[in-house]
mmCIF file of C-alpha atoms in Angstrom:
data_model
loop_
_atom_site.group_PDB
_atom_site.id
_atom_site.type_symbol
_atom_site.label_atom_id
_atom_site.label_comp_id
_atom_site.label_asym_id
_atom_site.label_seq_id
_atom_site.Cartn_x
_atom_site.Cartn_y
_atom_site.Cartn_z
ATOM 1 C CA UNK A 216 57.495 23.891 -153.553
ATOM 2 C CA UNK A 217 60.464 26.127 -152.951
ATOM 3 C CA UNK A 218 62.846 24.881 -150.295
ATOM 4 C CA UNK A 219 64.365 27.553 -148.123
ATOM 5 C CA UNK A 220 65.907 27.742 -144.700
ATOM 6 C CA UNK A 221 64.085 29.295 -141.787
ATOM 7 C CA UNK A 222 65.100 30.218 -138.286
ATOM 8 C CA UNK A 223 68.426 31.936 -138.776
ATOM 9 C CA UNK A 224 71.727 30.383 -139.826
ATOM 10 C CA UNK A 225 71.063 26.685 -140.552
ATOM 11 C CA UNK A 226 74.738 25.709 -140.649
ATOM 12 C CA UNK A 227 74.730 23.831 -137.352
ATOM 13 C CA UNK A 228 71.075 22.846 -137.396
ATOM 14 C CA UNK A 229 69.825 19.337 -138.005
ATOM 15 C CA UNK A 230 66.902 20.321 -140.204
ATOM 16 C CA UNK A 231 64.442 23.066 -141.029
ATOM 17 C CA UNK A 232 60.697 22.860 -141.439
ATOM 18 C CA UNK A 233 59.074 22.847 -144.812
ATOM 19 C CA UNK A 234 55.348 23.523 -145.178
ATOM 20 C CA UNK A 235 52.793 22.218 -142.714
ATOM 21 C CA UNK A 236 49.881 20.578 -144.531
ATOM 22 C CA UNK A 237 46.467 20.747 -142.899
ATOM 23 C CA UNK A 238 43.002 19.504 -143.808
ATOM 24 C CA UNK A 239 40.190 22.072 -143.685
ATOM 25 C CA UNK A 240 36.517 22.114 -144.583
ATOM 26 C CA UNK A 241 36.198 25.182 -146.811
ATOM 27 C CA UNK A 242 39.080 26.451 -148.940
ATOM 28 C CA UNK A 243 37.524 29.873 -149.498
ATOM 29 C CA UNK A 244 37.105 30.406 -145.768
ATOM 30 C CA UNK A 245 40.664 29.209 -145.112
ATOM 31 C CA UNK A 246 41.997 31.514 -147.813
ATOM 32 C CA UNK A 247 40.409 34.515 -146.112
ATOM 33 C CA UNK A 248 41.945 33.475 -142.793
ATOM 34 C CA UNK A 249 45.493 32.963 -144.052
ATOM 35 C CA UNK A 250 45.560 36.049 -146.263
ATOM 36 C CA UNK A 251 43.377 38.674 -144.547
ATOM 37 C CA UNK A 252 43.759 37.651 -140.902
ATOM 38 C CA UNK A 253 47.304 36.239 -140.862
ATOM 39 C CA UNK A 254 48.732 38.288 -143.738
ATOM 40 C CA UNK A 255 50.249 35.523 -145.853
ATOM 41 C CA UNK A 256 50.355 35.532 -149.626
ATOM 42 C CA UNK A 257 48.307 33.074 -151.646
ATOM 43 C CA UNK A 258 51.144 31.391 -153.513
ATOM 44 C CA UNK A 259 49.093 29.006 -155.632
ATOM 45 C CA UNK A 260 45.966 26.891 -155.910
ATOM 46 C CA UNK A 261 45.246 23.553 -157.537
ATOM 47 C CA UNK A 262 41.689 22.199 -157.361
ATOM 48 C CA UNK A 263 41.113 21.682 -153.620
ATOM 49 C CA UNK A 264 44.613 22.701 -152.451
ATOM 50 C CA UNK A 265 46.000 26.155 -151.691
ATOM 51 C CA UNK A 266 49.511 27.257 -150.647
ATOM 52 C CA UNK A 267 50.147 30.211 -148.355
ATOM 53 C CA UNK A 268 53.352 31.855 -147.229
ATOM 54 C CA UNK A 269 55.786 34.666 -147.938
ATOM 55 C CA UNK A 270 57.270 35.868 -151.183
ATOM 56 C CA UNK A 271 60.136 33.410 -150.578
ATOM 57 C CA UNK A 272 58.526 30.259 -149.254
ATOM 58 C CA UNK A 273 55.357 28.265 -148.740
ATOM 59 C CA UNK A 274 54.586 27.869 -145.040
ATOM 60 C CA UNK A 275 51.112 26.324 -144.965
ATOM 61 C CA UNK A 276 49.285 24.136 -147.450
ATOM 62 C CA UNK A 277 45.532 23.724 -146.993
ATOM 63 C CA UNK A 278 43.752 20.665 -148.367
ATOM 64 C CA UNK A 279 39.975 20.934 -148.648
ATOM 65 C CA UNK A 280 39.409 17.378 -147.433
ATOM 66 C CA UNK A 281 37.720 17.667 -144.035
ATOM 67 C CA UNK A 282 34.009 17.340 -143.408
ATOM 68 C CA UNK A 283 34.035 18.270 -139.728
ATOM 69 C CA UNK A 284 35.971 20.792 -137.573
ATOM 70 C CA UNK A 285 39.037 19.945 -135.499
ATOM 71 C CA UNK A 286 38.003 17.723 -132.605
ATOM 72 C CA UNK A 287 39.849 17.695 -129.287
ATOM 73 C CA UNK A 288 40.585 14.523 -127.350
ATOM 74 C CA UNK A 289 42.468 12.752 -130.138
ATOM 75 C CA UNK A 290 46.165 12.349 -130.833
ATOM 76 C CA UNK A 291 47.757 14.284 -133.669
ATOM 77 C CA UNK A 292 48.281 18.017 -133.916
ATOM 78 C CA UNK A 293 48.312 20.222 -130.810
ATOM 79 C CA UNK A 294 49.509 23.293 -132.707
ATOM 80 C CA UNK A 295 52.152 24.456 -135.150
ATOM 81 C CA UNK A 296 54.065 27.708 -134.973
ATOM 82 C CA UNK A 297 54.770 30.512 -137.424
ATOM 83 C CA UNK A 298 57.936 32.271 -136.207
ATOM 84 C CA UNK A 299 58.638 35.951 -136.700
ATOM 85 C CA UNK A 300 62.222 36.903 -137.639
ATOM 86 C CA UNK A 301 62.464 39.835 -135.206
ATOM 87 C CA UNK A 302 60.597 41.908 -132.621
ATOM 88 C CA UNK A 303 59.207 44.412 -135.123
ATOM 89 C CA UNK A 304 57.705 41.713 -137.312
ATOM 90 C CA UNK A 305 56.230 39.897 -134.319
ATOM 91 C CA UNK A 306 54.610 43.154 -133.251
ATOM 92 C CA UNK A 307 53.272 43.569 -136.781
ATOM 93 C CA UNK A 308 51.655 40.117 -136.658
ATOM 94 C CA UNK A 309 49.974 40.969 -133.358
ATOM 95 C CA UNK A 310 48.933 44.400 -134.612
ATOM 96 C CA UNK A 311 47.153 42.864 -137.562
ATOM 97 C CA UNK A 312 45.067 40.658 -135.262
ATOM 98 C CA UNK A 313 44.267 43.643 -133.060
ATOM 99 C CA UNK A 314 43.005 45.687 -135.994
ATOM 100 C CA UNK A 315 41.005 42.732 -137.333
ATOM 101 C CA UNK A 316 39.625 42.120 -133.818
ATOM 102 C CA UNK A 317 40.578 38.468 -134.108
ATOM 103 C CA UNK A 318 40.769 36.659 -130.738
ATOM 104 C CA UNK A 319 44.071 35.307 -129.475
ATOM 105 C CA UNK A 320 45.804 34.314 -126.246
ATOM 106 C CA UNK A 321 49.097 36.113 -125.377
ATOM 107 C CA UNK A 322 51.630 33.909 -123.568
ATOM 108 C CA UNK A 323 55.199 34.398 -122.380
ATOM 109 C CA UNK A 324 57.198 31.147 -122.283
ATOM 110 C CA UNK A 325 60.445 33.016 -121.398
ATOM 111 C CA UNK A 326 62.309 31.155 -124.178
ATOM 112 C CA UNK A 327 59.739 32.625 -126.552
ATOM 113 C CA UNK A 328 56.988 35.194 -126.763
ATOM 114 C CA UNK A 329 53.823 33.717 -128.233
ATOM 115 C CA UNK A 330 50.228 34.284 -129.134
ATOM 116 C CA UNK A 331 47.744 31.504 -129.869
ATOM 117 C CA UNK A 332 44.764 31.648 -132.188
ATOM 118 C CA UNK A 333 42.502 29.203 -133.997
ATOM 119 C CA UNK A 334 41.761 28.923 -137.695
ATOM 120 C CA UNK A 335 38.122 28.712 -138.863
ATOM 121 C CA UNK A 336 38.042 24.961 -138.230
ATOM 122 C CA UNK A 337 39.497 25.067 -134.734
ATOM 123 C CA UNK A 338 43.135 24.228 -135.520
ATOM 124 C CA UNK A 339 45.463 26.072 -133.140
ATOM 125 C CA UNK A 340 48.263 28.182 -134.619
ATOM 126 C CA UNK A 341 50.988 29.885 -132.611
ATOM 127 C CA UNK A 342 52.812 33.060 -133.631
ATOM 128 C CA UNK A 343 56.239 33.005 -131.983
ATOM 129 C CA UNK A 344 59.261 35.189 -131.387
ATOM 130 C CA UNK A 345 62.249 33.116 -130.255
ATOM 131 C CA UNK A 346 63.963 34.565 -127.164
ATOM 132 C CA UNK A 347 66.245 31.757 -125.869
ATOM 133 C CA UNK A 348 68.626 34.362 -124.462
ATOM 134 C CA UNK A 349 66.021 35.100 -121.778
ATOM 135 C CA UNK A 350 65.977 31.530 -120.381
ATOM 136 C CA UNK A 351 68.398 30.271 -117.733
ATOM 137 C CA UNK A 352 66.783 26.921 -116.864
ATOM 138 C CA UNK A 353 63.553 24.930 -116.653
ATOM 139 C CA UNK A 354 62.352 23.953 -113.161
ATOM 140 C CA UNK A 355 60.062 20.923 -112.883
ATOM 141 C CA UNK A 356 59.334 20.756 -109.145
ATOM 142 C CA UNK A 357 55.719 21.525 -108.297
ATOM 143 C CA UNK A 358 54.858 22.333 -111.888
ATOM 144 C CA UNK A 359 56.829 23.604 -114.849
ATOM 145 C CA UNK A 360 58.572 26.923 -114.195
ATOM 146 C CA UNK A 361 61.056 29.000 -116.148
ATOM 147 C CA UNK A 362 63.932 30.811 -114.510
ATOM 148 C CA UNK A 363 64.973 33.756 -116.611
ATOM 149 C CA UNK A 364 68.467 35.139 -117.018
ATOM 150 C CA UNK A 365 67.176 38.050 -114.911
ATOM 151 C CA UNK A 366 66.835 35.637 -111.980
ATOM 152 C CA UNK A 367 63.023 35.766 -111.935
ATOM 153 C CA UNK A 368 61.096 32.471 -111.815
ATOM 154 C CA UNK A 369 57.923 32.564 -113.884
ATOM 155 C CA UNK A 370 55.180 30.207 -114.921
ATOM 156 C CA UNK A 371 55.877 28.290 -118.133
ATOM 157 C CA UNK A 372 52.852 30.113 -119.547
ATOM 158 C CA UNK A 373 53.021 33.611 -118.081
ATOM 159 C CA UNK A 374 50.773 36.271 -119.606
ATOM 160 C CA UNK A 375 52.660 38.148 -122.314
ATOM 161 C CA UNK A 376 53.207 41.880 -121.851
ATOM 162 C CA UNK A 377 51.530 43.180 -125.010
ATOM 163 C CA UNK A 378 52.448 46.792 -124.343
ATOM 164 C CA UNK A 379 56.106 45.782 -124.438
ATOM 165 C CA UNK A 380 55.538 43.766 -127.613
ATOM 166 C CA UNK A 381 53.744 46.588 -129.392
ATOM 167 C CA UNK A 382 56.457 49.105 -128.503
ATOM 168 C CA UNK A 383 58.545 47.440 -131.236
ATOM 169 C CA UNK A 384 55.945 48.071 -133.969
ATOM 170 C CA UNK A 385 57.462 49.927 -136.929
ATOM 171 C CA UNK A 386 55.055 49.426 -139.842
ATOM 172 C CA UNK A 387 51.328 50.068 -139.500
ATOM 173 C CA UNK A 388 50.202 48.793 -142.912
ATOM 174 C CA UNK A 389 47.610 46.020 -143.167
ATOM 175 C CA UNK A 390 48.162 45.789 -146.939
ATOM 176 C CA UNK A 391 51.695 44.545 -146.294
ATOM 177 C CA UNK A 392 52.268 40.792 -146.220
ATOM 178 C CA UNK A 393 54.179 39.135 -143.401
ATOM 179 C CA UNK A 394 57.957 39.393 -143.622
ATOM 180 C CA UNK A 395 59.689 37.315 -146.272
ATOM 181 C CA UNK A 396 61.912 35.611 -143.700
ATOM 182 C CA UNK A 397 59.018 34.397 -141.544
ATOM 183 C CA UNK A 398 59.280 30.631 -141.071
ATOM 184 C CA UNK A 399 57.712 27.529 -139.546
ATOM 185 C CA UNK A 400 59.716 27.169 -136.345
ATOM 186 C CA UNK A 401 58.218 24.284 -134.371
ATOM 187 C CA UNK A 402 55.403 21.785 -134.177
ATOM 188 C CA UNK A 403 53.699 20.523 -131.029
ATOM 189 C CA UNK A 404 51.964 17.159 -131.152
ATOM 190 C CA UNK A 405 49.497 15.246 -129.042
ATOM 191 C CA UNK A 406 51.287 11.895 -128.688
ATOM 192 C CA UNK A 407 49.530 8.686 -127.731
ATOM 193 C CA UNK A 408 52.777 7.753 -125.941
ATOM 194 C CA UNK A 409 55.231 10.566 -125.231
ATOM 195 C CA UNK A 410 58.223 8.315 -124.524
ATOM 196 C CA UNK A 411 57.838 6.283 -127.725
ATOM 197 C CA UNK A 412 57.502 9.450 -129.777
ATOM 198 C CA UNK A 413 60.451 11.033 -127.986
ATOM 199 C CA UNK A 414 62.658 8.051 -128.891
ATOM 200 C CA UNK A 415 61.474 8.216 -132.507
ATOM 201 C CA UNK A 416 62.378 11.879 -132.978
ATOM 202 C CA UNK A 417 65.766 11.277 -131.365
ATOM 203 C CA UNK A 418 66.314 8.603 -134.024
ATOM 204 C CA UNK A 419 65.558 11.273 -136.611
ATOM 205 C CA UNK A 420 68.458 13.219 -135.096
ATOM 206 C CA UNK A 421 66.723 15.657 -132.750
ATOM 207 C CA UNK A 422 68.324 16.292 -129.353
ATOM 208 C CA UNK A 423 66.368 15.891 -126.147
ATOM 209 C CA UNK A 424 65.804 19.216 -124.396
ATOM 210 C CA UNK A 425 63.211 18.378 -121.719
ATOM 211 C CA UNK A 426 61.759 14.981 -120.854
ATOM 212 C CA UNK A 427 59.222 15.266 -118.042
ATOM 213 C CA UNK A 428 57.255 11.991 -117.758
ATOM 214 C CA UNK A 429 55.503 13.244 -114.622
ATOM 215 C CA UNK A 430 53.898 15.959 -116.760
ATOM 216 C CA UNK A 431 53.458 13.793 -119.883
ATOM 217 C CA UNK A 432 55.673 16.196 -121.835
ATOM 218 C CA UNK A 433 58.915 16.209 -123.794
ATOM 219 C CA UNK A 434 60.533 18.470 -126.345
ATOM 220 C CA UNK A 435 63.550 18.279 -128.612
ATOM 221 C CA UNK A 436 65.946 20.674 -130.310
ATOM 222 C CA UNK A 437 67.765 20.791 -133.630
ATOM 223 C CA UNK A 438 71.136 22.275 -132.684
ATOM 224 C CA UNK A 439 70.056 25.920 -132.470
ATOM 225 C CA UNK A 440 69.861 27.944 -129.254
ATOM 226 C CA UNK A 441 66.070 27.700 -129.325
ATOM 227 C CA UNK A 442 65.499 24.045 -128.445
ATOM 228 C CA UNK A 443 61.721 23.695 -128.711
ATOM 229 C CA UNK A 444 61.411 22.364 -132.278
ATOM 230 C CA UNK A 445 59.440 19.137 -131.776
ATOM 231 C CA UNK A 446 57.202 19.079 -128.704
ATOM 232 C CA UNK A 447 55.114 16.188 -127.417
ATOM 233 C CA UNK A 448 52.427 15.825 -124.789
ATOM 234 C CA UNK A 449 49.649 13.473 -123.718
ATOM 235 C CA UNK A 450 47.557 16.091 -121.937
ATOM 236 C CA UNK A 451 44.548 14.919 -123.963
ATOM 237 C CA UNK A 452 44.885 11.420 -122.430
ATOM 238 C CA UNK A 453 47.227 8.490 -122.977
ATOM 239 C CA UNK A 454 46.864 6.044 -125.852
ATOM 240 C CA UNK A 455 44.315 8.158 -127.679
ATOM 241 C CA UNK A 456 43.885 7.363 -131.401
ATOM 242 C CA UNK A 457 44.374 9.820 -134.217
ATOM 243 C CA UNK A 458 41.324 11.885 -135.063
ATOM 244 C CA UNK A 459 39.155 10.516 -137.882
ATOM 245 C CA UNK A 460 40.391 11.574 -141.316
ATOM 246 C CA UNK A 461 37.139 13.462 -141.890
ATOM 247 C CA UNK A 462 38.073 15.935 -139.161
ATOM 248 C CA UNK A 463 40.123 19.064 -139.773
ATOM 249 C CA UNK A 464 43.700 18.688 -138.576
ATOM 250 C CA UNK A 465 47.189 17.708 -139.617
ATOM 251 C CA UNK A 466 47.658 16.079 -143.003
ATOM 252 C CA UNK A 467 51.465 15.904 -142.742
ATOM 253 C CA UNK A 468 54.485 18.126 -142.240
ATOM 254 C CA UNK A 469 57.826 18.396 -144.022
ATOM 255 C CA UNK A 470 61.398 18.430 -142.730
ATOM 256 C CA UNK A 471 64.463 19.322 -144.773
ATOM 257 C CA UNK A 472 67.811 18.126 -143.459
ATOM 258 C CA UNK A 473 70.731 20.495 -143.797
ATOM 259 C CA UNK A 474 73.225 17.775 -144.780
ATOM 260 C CA UNK A 475 72.962 14.533 -146.738
ATOM 261 C CA UNK A 476 74.731 12.512 -144.045
ATOM 262 C CA UNK A 477 72.221 13.681 -141.426
ATOM 263 C CA UNK A 478 69.342 12.517 -143.589
ATOM 264 C CA UNK A 479 71.015 9.178 -144.288
ATOM 265 C CA UNK A 480 71.674 8.610 -140.597
ATOM 266 C CA UNK A 481 68.033 9.315 -139.785
ATOM 267 C CA UNK A 482 66.781 6.885 -142.421
ATOM 268 C CA UNK A 483 69.204 4.236 -141.177
ATOM 269 C CA UNK A 484 67.953 4.658 -137.587
ATOM 270 C CA UNK A 485 64.242 4.110 -138.161
ATOM 271 C CA UNK A 486 62.436 0.899 -139.039
ATOM 272 C CA UNK A 487 60.451 1.994 -142.080
ATOM 273 C CA UNK A 488 60.312 4.659 -144.748
ATOM 274 C CA UNK A 489 58.969 4.984 -148.272
ATOM 275 C CA UNK A 490 60.867 6.849 -150.975
ATOM 276 C CA UNK A 491 58.851 8.900 -153.476
ATOM 277 C CA UNK A 492 59.570 11.743 -155.874
ATOM 278 C CA UNK A 493 58.631 14.166 -153.061
ATOM 279 C CA UNK A 494 61.050 12.734 -150.508
ATOM 280 C CA UNK A 495 61.104 10.024 -147.877
ATOM 281 C CA UNK A 496 57.873 9.371 -146.025
ATOM 282 C CA UNK A 497 58.038 8.296 -142.378
ATOM 283 C CA UNK A 498 55.372 7.827 -139.713
ATOM 284 C CA UNK A 499 55.899 8.552 -136.024
ATOM 285 C CA UNK A 500 54.559 6.177 -133.309
ATOM 286 C CA UNK A 501 51.337 8.177 -133.005
ATOM 287 C CA UNK A 502 50.659 7.908 -136.742
ATOM 288 C CA UNK A 503 51.644 11.435 -137.854
ATOM 289 C CA UNK A 504 53.042 11.451 -141.399
ATOM 290 C CA UNK A 505 56.250 13.319 -142.149
ATOM 291 C CA UNK A 506 57.989 13.880 -145.481
ATOM 292 C CA UNK A 507 61.757 14.278 -145.016
ATOM 293 C CA UNK A 508 64.430 15.141 -147.562
ATOM 294 C CA UNK A 509 67.655 17.060 -148.065
ATOM 295 C CA UNK A 510 67.430 20.840 -148.362
#
């Protein structure tokens, strides 16, 4: 798979995301979703595996391995996010869903503008536009609140103003694929223990952004202004096991370090890894598998 950088200038970043691999029930159904609904290109197929993405990079790899839909209440994947490179492209992603009449939930996190939707097997995907310049600080008294640089305090999950989003739409063409510089920008996990997982990802080199034990939540950044790259919560319940392998969900995800010394430091900091021709395999405290390598 082609390795490319996503999320702007990677010079000062720890790592970038490679493809997210998910297990689904029906490859044909998933192919329709990722191409016709989301607007990605089918980049290749091999037996029960299909790759989807842009003309430059693979973003999602679907493995036809599941027998049952995604089941809530287990640890593992909460959602992963496909990030738009600019306002016009984010509007284009939303426009496509509107025309296809595909349901989604519009949410304004202040540091990002987001919509949430589910794939055919119930896996949640987020479309995101990074807007860290809008965030002044996070307030954690009496809930999680976001103070914007405009001085307004909002809910962490305010309803997104879709009229404002759609005002940036420039191209009204459903035959056009998503922009070539679209990228995987963050992953949000159900952790069976948020603090253990938080310590693990800090060992990988990520920097703690928010650690809110009272809300069973933490997230970490990678050196960029947008600091929500790895997010963790136990909102599904503490010490929950991973979902059975027969259920649709996360197979693994990939991280590419921007410098050899950063990768070596990460490998030195953790207790176990396995080297293969594809990279170095590590497992977080919840049991999520990650393949890491140099970009």
